[in-house]
Amino acid sequence: MGPEDLDQILKELPIPKDPKVLVGLDTSDDAGVYQLNEEIALVQTVDFFTPIVDDPFTFGQIAVANALSDVYAMGGTPLTGMNLVAFPIKTLSPSILKEILLGGLSKMKEAGVALVGGHSIEDPEIKYGLAVTGVIHPKKILTNAKAKIGDRLVLTKPLGTGIIATALKGGMASEEAVRKIVESMVTLNRTASEWMKKFGAHACTDITGFGFIGHALEMATASQVGMVIQLKAVPIFPEAMDYAKLGLVPGGAYSNRQFFSCRVEVHSDVSDLLVDILYDPQTSGGLLISLPPSEADRLVEILKKEGDTSSSIVGEVAEEPRGKIQIL
Ligand code: CO
Ligand code: CO
Ligand code: CO
């Protein structure tokens, strides 16, 4: 099963058309949007996964920051969350579950999100995440479909969390590398979301399981444009390079490469290793924002000041290669 197989199954479902569904399954967007009235639409998303760090509190924080991200990517305001929990309650101490939930709650508090419920099951493998409901103005929804030719592309967090998490699982990651990815993964995309709206962003998505290239391609396809990426400008955790050299690349990066590489043109000077990192599946990754060139520098400057210190202009939206990405 690859990412596009799952996509195919969803596309084959006989989902009835509903004019109140402003953003649905057909556009591979981050969250669904349902119009309530002229002023308000609901934004809804859900995400959960297995632990990627050892500390339960930190895992809870990451899972919630990651789940909220899809609402931020669309320019919405998250309001409520419901916990999704799978836990081996017969074999693991309930105190671990409590720590996970406390971590999640701390991020919900930071985001101003009310925890209103949840559901838990007994399962041999821990899983945690959140179903999120937010609001957005129906005329101010940022999807991945409106990137314009000439726009600059801003990425707000470094890439390489998947590779470093793989090194951590293999007992090979340095404390420093783990500290860096944790700091990045627990950071809410709220600040970036608020500022991109002020700077008139045309399109946005967040970088998660399909990696930088997969999510950028979703935007290129939906917007019917091409993208030119300057690899040197892409923020990458330096340790991710080191571990990728050692072959510590998660399986997801290979399947992403397999599925998406037919729509990627790589300049001959570019190292294969760096391209691997562009396919690395991210957890709680940054926002990829398409906005007018006149605003991009100012957005990056402000985001750096406000704490998204790795924010960078990584490329631009071009007419060609349409529906594809060129990497220079
Ligand atoms: Co997303
Ligand atoms: Co999601
Ligand atoms: Co229930």
Tab-separated table of C-alpha atoms and ligand atoms in Angstrom:
chain	number	residue	atom	x	y	z
A	1	MET	CA	0.000	0.000	0.000
A	2	GLY	CA	1.408	3.364	-0.957
A	3	PRO	CA	0.007	6.815	-0.291
A	4	GLU	CA	-1.671	6.901	-3.687
A	5	ASP	CA	-3.378	3.530	-3.204
A	6	LEU	CA	-5.226	4.896	-0.183
A	7	ASP	CA	-6.049	7.985	-2.173
A	8	GLN	CA	-7.465	5.823	-4.957
A	9	ILE	CA	-9.787	3.939	-2.584
A	10	LEU	CA	-11.138	7.237	-1.239
A	11	LYS	CA	-11.673	8.538	-4.765
A	12	GLU	CA	-13.726	5.452	-5.630
A	13	LEU	CA	-16.189	5.949	-2.754
A	14	PRO	CA	-19.641	7.116	-3.889
A	15	ILE	CA	-19.636	10.346	-1.841
A	16	PRO	CA	-22.739	12.461	-2.503
A	17	LYS	CA	-22.199	16.080	-3.580
A	18	ASP	CA	-23.172	18.620	-0.944
A	19	PRO	CA	-22.981	22.358	-1.689
A	20	LYS	CA	-22.222	23.078	1.970
A	21	VAL	CA	-19.008	21.055	1.718
A	22	LEU	CA	-16.603	23.800	0.660
A	23	VAL	CA	-13.518	21.584	0.857
A	24	GLY	CA	-13.998	17.834	0.687
A	25	LEU	CA	-12.146	14.678	-0.212
A	26	ASP	CA	-11.621	15.447	-3.879
A	27	THR	CA	-8.796	17.983	-3.561
A	28	SER	CA	-6.329	16.223	-1.180
A	29	ASP	CA	-6.491	19.247	1.083
A	30	ASP	CA	-5.503	19.320	4.716
A	31	ALA	CA	-8.862	19.563	6.414
A	32	GLY	CA	-12.508	19.409	5.441
A	33	VAL	CA	-14.589	22.602	5.461
A	34	TYR	CA	-18.368	22.740	5.911
A	35	GLN	CA	-20.294	25.991	5.601
A	36	LEU	CA	-22.689	26.834	8.451
A	37	ASN	CA	-23.755	30.335	7.345
A	38	GLU	CA	-22.434	33.373	5.440
A	39	GLU	CA	-19.811	34.075	8.100
A	40	ILE	CA	-18.766	30.761	9.531
A	41	ALA	CA	-17.598	27.403	8.235
A	42	LEU	CA	-16.391	24.434	10.265
A	43	VAL	CA	-12.858	23.134	9.676
A	44	GLN	CA	-12.371	19.507	10.692
A	45	THR	CA	-9.413	17.166	10.742
A	46	VAL	CA	-8.148	14.074	12.555
A	47	ASP	CA	-4.715	12.574	12.969
A	48	PHE	CA	-3.134	9.926	15.207
A	49	PHE	CA	0.000	7.784	15.190
A	50	THR	CA	2.404	5.610	17.161
A	51	PRO	CA	5.063	7.177	19.430
A	52	ILE	CA	8.087	8.602	17.659
A	53	VAL	CA	9.928	9.687	20.811
A	54	ASP	CA	10.438	7.848	24.117
A	55	ASP	CA	9.080	10.482	26.475
A	56	PRO	CA	5.267	10.097	26.760
A	57	PHE	CA	4.583	13.769	27.611
A	58	THR	CA	6.592	14.920	24.576
A	59	PHE	CA	4.822	12.395	22.358
A	60	GLY	CA	1.471	13.845	23.473
A	61	GLN	CA	2.662	17.358	22.637
A	62	ILE	CA	3.868	16.323	19.178
A	63	ALA	CA	0.664	14.431	18.362
A	64	VAL	CA	-1.504	17.435	19.204
A	65	ALA	CA	0.719	20.015	17.455
A	66	ASN	CA	0.595	17.739	14.400
A	67	ALA	CA	-3.194	17.326	14.480
A	68	LEU	CA	-3.843	21.066	14.882
A	69	SER	CA	-1.547	21.833	11.964
A	70	ASP	CA	-4.103	20.939	9.280
A	71	VAL	CA	-6.454	23.633	10.627
A	72	TYR	CA	-3.637	26.200	10.687
A	73	ALA	CA	-2.605	25.251	7.141
A	74	MET	CA	-6.029	26.367	5.892
A	75	GLY	CA	-5.953	29.594	7.863
A	76	GLY	CA	-8.555	28.373	10.364
A	77	THR	CA	-8.828	28.752	14.134
A	78	PRO	CA	-9.007	25.452	16.055
A	79	LEU	CA	-11.584	25.491	18.868
A	80	THR	CA	-12.134	21.999	20.230
A	81	GLY	CA	-10.312	18.674	20.315
A	82	MET	CA	-11.221	15.058	21.076
A	83	ASN	CA	-8.567	12.570	22.140
A	84	LEU	CA	-8.060	9.380	20.146
A	85	VAL	CA	-6.269	6.795	22.266
A	86	ALA	CA	-5.089	3.213	21.732
A	87	PHE	CA	-3.245	1.822	24.751
A	88	PRO	CA	-2.166	-1.612	26.132
A	89	ILE	CA	-3.725	-0.967	29.529
A	90	LYS	CA	-3.076	-4.550	30.787
A	91	THR	CA	0.668	-4.453	30.182
A	92	LEU	CA	1.699	-0.798	30.526
A	93	SER	CA	1.296	1.521	33.486
A	94	PRO	CA	-1.661	3.915	33.276
A	95	SER	CA	0.757	6.646	34.386
A	96	ILE	CA	2.296	6.544	30.884
A	97	LEU	CA	-1.093	7.195	29.324
A	98	LYS	CA	-1.653	10.028	31.775
A	99	GLU	CA	1.649	11.630	30.717
A	100	ILE	CA	0.709	11.366	27.013
A	101	LEU	CA	-2.650	13.011	27.690
A	102	LEU	CA	-1.036	15.727	29.842
A	103	GLY	CA	1.383	16.496	27.009
A	104	GLY	CA	-1.504	16.723	24.567
A	105	LEU	CA	-3.475	18.915	26.945
A	106	SER	CA	-0.550	21.318	27.368
A	107	LYS	CA	-0.512	21.962	23.597
A	108	MET	CA	-4.299	22.327	23.476
A	109	LYS	CA	-4.037	24.959	26.239
A	110	GLU	CA	-1.287	26.782	24.343
A	111	ALA	CA	-3.473	26.773	21.216
A	112	GLY	CA	-6.588	27.873	23.117
A	113	VAL	CA	-8.305	24.612	22.187
A	114	ALA	CA	-10.852	23.066	24.585
A	115	LEU	CA	-10.658	19.325	25.148
A	116	VAL	CA	-14.271	18.178	24.901
A	117	GLY	CA	-14.059	14.393	24.822
A	118	GLY	CA	-12.475	11.465	23.103
A	119	HIS	CA	-12.452	7.736	22.648
A	120	SER	CA	-10.022	5.042	23.755
A	121	ILE	CA	-9.501	1.384	22.910
A	122	GLU	CA	-7.227	-1.330	24.243
A	123	ASP	CA	-4.530	-2.096	21.698
A	124	PRO	CA	-1.109	-3.793	21.788
A	125	GLU	CA	0.471	-0.678	20.299
A	126	ILE	CA	0.199	2.860	21.713
A	127	LYS	CA	-1.448	5.364	19.405
A	128	TYR	CA	-2.509	8.902	20.190
A	129	GLY	CA	-3.907	11.830	18.317
A	130	LEU	CA	-6.719	14.308	18.098
A	131	ALA	CA	-9.890	15.039	16.177
A	132	VAL	CA	-10.044	18.800	15.796
A	133	THR	CA	-12.869	21.195	15.021
A	134	GLY	CA	-12.198	24.799	14.142
A	135	VAL	CA	-13.807	27.718	12.371
A	136	ILE	CA	-12.956	29.780	9.334
A	137	HIS	CA	-14.614	32.490	7.253
A	138	PRO	CA	-16.045	30.759	4.152
A	139	LYS	CA	-14.438	33.376	1.864
A	140	LYS	CA	-11.012	33.203	3.545
A	141	ILE	CA	-10.182	29.519	3.190
A	142	LEU	CA	-6.604	28.851	2.166
A	143	THR	CA	-6.408	25.649	0.143
A	144	ASN	CA	-3.556	24.165	-1.858
A	145	ALA	CA	-5.311	25.078	-5.126
A	146	LYS	CA	-4.633	28.802	-5.559
A	147	ALA	CA	-0.855	29.094	-5.893
A	148	LYS	CA	-0.147	31.666	-8.639
A	149	ILE	CA	2.630	31.777	-11.199
A	150	GLY	CA	5.343	34.106	-9.875
A	151	ASP	CA	4.548	33.369	-6.192
A	152	ARG	CA	7.374	32.602	-3.823
A	153	LEU	CA	7.256	29.443	-1.703
A	154	VAL	CA	8.066	29.736	1.994
A	155	LEU	CA	8.812	26.711	4.193
A	156	THR	CA	8.636	27.333	7.953
A	157	LYS	CA	10.364	24.305	9.548
A	158	PRO	CA	13.452	22.226	8.645
A	159	LEU	CA	13.103	18.804	6.998
A	160	GLY	CA	14.518	15.545	8.317
A	161	THR	CA	12.361	14.597	11.320
A	162	GLY	CA	11.606	11.174	9.807
A	163	ILE	CA	15.254	10.345	9.274
A	164	ILE	CA	16.270	11.487	12.758
A	165	ALA	CA	13.354	9.592	14.327
A	166	THR	CA	14.526	6.493	12.442
A	167	ALA	CA	18.037	7.004	13.841
A	168	LEU	CA	16.515	7.386	17.316
A	169	LYS	CA	14.683	4.051	16.965
A	170	GLY	CA	17.982	2.457	15.933
A	171	GLY	CA	19.762	3.946	18.961
A	172	MET	CA	21.954	6.057	16.643
A	173	ALA	CA	20.624	9.583	17.141
A	174	SER	CA	22.544	12.146	19.193
A	175	GLU	CA	20.767	13.876	22.082
A	176	GLU	CA	21.287	17.165	20.278
A	177	ALA	CA	19.581	15.909	17.097
A	178	VAL	CA	16.618	14.589	19.083
A	179	ARG	CA	16.356	17.845	21.028
A	180	LYS	CA	16.216	19.773	17.751
A	181	ILE	CA	13.481	17.704	16.126
A	182	VAL	CA	11.422	17.656	19.326
A	183	GLU	CA	11.608	21.433	19.579
A	184	SER	CA	10.469	21.701	15.970
A	185	MET	CA	7.699	19.082	16.190
A	186	VAL	CA	6.114	20.548	19.340
A	187	THR	CA	6.029	24.019	17.787
A	188	LEU	CA	2.519	25.005	16.710
A	189	ASN	CA	2.052	26.264	13.156
A	190	ARG	CA	-0.195	28.960	14.612
A	191	THR	CA	2.240	31.870	14.286
A	192	ALA	CA	3.011	31.030	10.660
A	193	SER	CA	-0.712	30.661	9.966
A	194	GLU	CA	-1.597	34.048	11.462
A	195	TRP	CA	1.153	35.886	9.597
A	196	MET	CA	0.611	34.246	6.216
A	197	LYS	CA	-2.982	35.488	6.288
A	198	LYS	CA	-1.809	39.042	6.998
A	199	PHE	CA	0.637	38.818	4.078
A	200	GLY	CA	-2.015	37.687	1.606
A	201	ALA	CA	-0.958	34.069	1.064
A	202	HIS	CA	-2.565	32.469	-1.987
A	203	ALA	CA	-2.177	28.830	-0.984
A	204	CYS	CA	-0.839	26.726	1.863
A	205	THR	CA	-0.364	23.165	3.033
A	206	ASP	CA	1.589	21.543	5.852
A	207	ILE	CA	4.430	19.088	5.295
A	208	THR	CA	3.628	15.700	6.825
A	209	GLY	CA	3.674	12.050	5.721
A	210	PHE	CA	4.171	12.528	1.975
A	211	GLY	CA	7.296	14.597	2.587
A	212	PHE	CA	8.148	17.992	1.137
A	213	ILE	CA	7.821	16.755	-2.433
A	214	GLY	CA	4.534	14.907	-1.958
A	215	HIS	CA	2.797	17.888	-0.383
A	216	ALA	CA	4.360	20.410	-2.773
A	217	LEU	CA	3.149	18.240	-5.668
A	218	GLU	CA	-0.373	18.222	-4.241
A	219	MET	CA	-0.236	22.015	-4.357
A	220	ALA	CA	1.266	22.113	-7.863
A	221	THR	CA	-1.372	19.689	-9.151
A	222	ALA	CA	-4.331	21.382	-7.466
A	223	SER	CA	-3.135	24.835	-8.591
A	224	GLN	CA	-2.209	23.614	-12.107
A	225	VAL	CA	1.222	25.197	-11.884
A	226	GLY	CA	4.843	24.102	-11.750
A	227	MET	CA	7.371	24.659	-8.975
A	228	VAL	CA	11.080	25.407	-9.059
A	229	ILE	CA	12.839	24.578	-5.788
A	230	GLN	CA	16.294	25.870	-4.844
A	231	LEU	CA	17.619	22.979	-2.796
A	232	LYS	CA	20.301	25.120	-1.136
A	233	ALA	CA	17.586	27.304	0.350
A	234	VAL	CA	15.601	24.407	1.855
A	235	PRO	CA	16.059	24.224	5.653
A	236	ILE	CA	17.311	20.761	6.654
A	237	PHE	CA	18.457	19.446	10.064
A	238	PRO	CA	22.207	18.890	9.535
A	239	GLU	CA	22.041	15.608	11.469
A	240	ALA	CA	19.451	14.299	8.997
A	241	MET	CA	22.173	14.503	6.343
A	242	ASP	CA	24.574	12.522	8.547
A	243	TYR	CA	22.045	9.788	9.293
A	244	ALA	CA	20.830	9.586	5.687
A	245	LYS	CA	24.472	8.906	4.710
A	246	LEU	CA	24.374	5.950	7.106
A	247	GLY	CA	21.237	4.667	5.385
A	248	LEU	CA	18.918	5.561	8.265
A	249	VAL	CA	16.092	6.530	5.936
A	250	PRO	CA	12.525	5.498	6.849
A	251	GLY	CA	10.579	3.196	4.535
A	252	GLY	CA	8.067	5.994	3.961
A	253	ALA	CA	10.739	8.073	2.209
A	254	TYR	CA	11.317	5.274	-0.296
A	255	SER	CA	7.622	4.791	-0.986
A	256	ASN	CA	7.181	8.559	-1.368
A	257	ARG	CA	10.060	8.572	-3.832
A	258	GLN	CA	8.581	5.653	-5.719
A	259	PHE	CA	5.204	7.350	-6.060
A	260	PHE	CA	6.207	10.933	-6.703
A	261	SER	CA	9.553	10.861	-8.534
A	262	CYS	CA	7.916	10.619	-11.970
A	263	ARG	CA	6.759	14.207	-11.415
A	264	VAL	CA	10.106	15.513	-10.179
A	265	GLU	CA	12.914	16.808	-12.392
A	266	VAL	CA	16.228	16.851	-10.557
A	267	HIS	CA	19.137	18.920	-11.891
A	268	SER	CA	22.188	16.719	-12.479
A	269	ASP	CA	24.337	18.578	-9.898
A	270	VAL	CA	21.966	17.766	-7.045
A	271	SER	CA	23.094	15.042	-4.620
A	272	ASP	CA	20.816	12.044	-4.331
A	273	LEU	CA	21.134	12.170	-0.569
A	274	LEU	CA	19.582	15.619	-0.398
A	275	VAL	CA	16.754	14.496	-2.628
A	276	ASP	CA	16.062	11.648	-0.144
A	277	ILE	CA	15.467	14.294	2.504
A	278	LEU	CA	12.878	16.015	0.325
A	279	TYR	CA	10.943	12.709	0.323
A	280	ASP	CA	11.369	12.143	4.081
A	281	PRO	CA	7.944	11.838	5.771
A	282	GLN	CA	7.602	14.591	8.370
A	283	THR	CA	5.719	14.592	11.630
A	284	SER	CA	4.315	17.976	12.644
A	285	GLY	CA	6.240	19.582	9.780
A	286	GLY	CA	6.115	23.223	8.789
A	287	LEU	CA	3.809	25.120	6.496
A	288	LEU	CA	4.534	25.482	2.780
A	289	ILE	CA	3.126	28.888	1.858
A	290	SER	CA	2.651	30.317	-1.639
A	291	LEU	CA	2.483	34.115	-1.625
A	292	PRO	CA	3.255	37.165	-3.782
A	293	PRO	CA	7.000	37.811	-4.259
A	294	SER	CA	6.675	41.321	-2.780
A	295	GLU	CA	5.512	39.835	0.551
A	296	ALA	CA	7.736	36.761	0.873
A	297	ASP	CA	10.827	38.455	2.323
A	298	ARG	CA	8.768	40.324	4.897
A	299	LEU	CA	6.933	37.167	5.936
A	300	VAL	CA	10.197	35.281	6.427
A	301	GLU	CA	11.689	38.171	8.388
A	302	ILE	CA	8.735	38.329	10.766
A	303	LEU	CA	8.473	34.555	11.204
A	304	LYS	CA	12.154	34.396	12.143
A	305	LYS	CA	11.587	37.075	14.770
A	306	GLU	CA	8.473	35.357	16.093
A	307	GLY	CA	10.196	32.011	16.655
A	308	ASP	CA	9.948	30.083	13.367
A	309	THR	CA	13.684	30.657	13.000
A	310	SER	CA	14.249	28.266	10.076
A	311	SER	CA	11.684	29.910	7.780
A	312	SER	CA	13.050	30.364	4.297
A	313	ILE	CA	12.044	31.133	0.717
A	314	VAL	CA	12.683	27.776	-0.938
A	315	GLY	CA	11.531	28.374	-4.493
A	316	GLU	CA	8.865	29.787	-6.723
A	317	VAL	CA	5.718	28.927	-8.581
A	318	ALA	CA	6.274	28.729	-12.334
A	319	GLU	CA	4.257	27.978	-15.436
A	320	GLU	CA	6.457	24.978	-16.190
A	321	PRO	CA	6.923	22.144	-15.488
A	322	ARG	CA	3.141	22.126	-14.957
A	323	GLY	CA	2.027	19.705	-12.245
A	324	LYS	CA	5.681	18.917	-11.588
A	325	ILE	CA	8.579	20.070	-9.460
A	326	GLN	CA	11.997	21.051	-10.732
A	327	ILE	CA	14.841	20.832	-8.220
A	328	LEU	CA	17.891	23.009	-8.778
B	1	CO	CO	-1.870	18.429	6.211
B	2	CO	CO	-4.079	15.196	8.518
B	3	CO	CO	-16.881	6.716	22.094
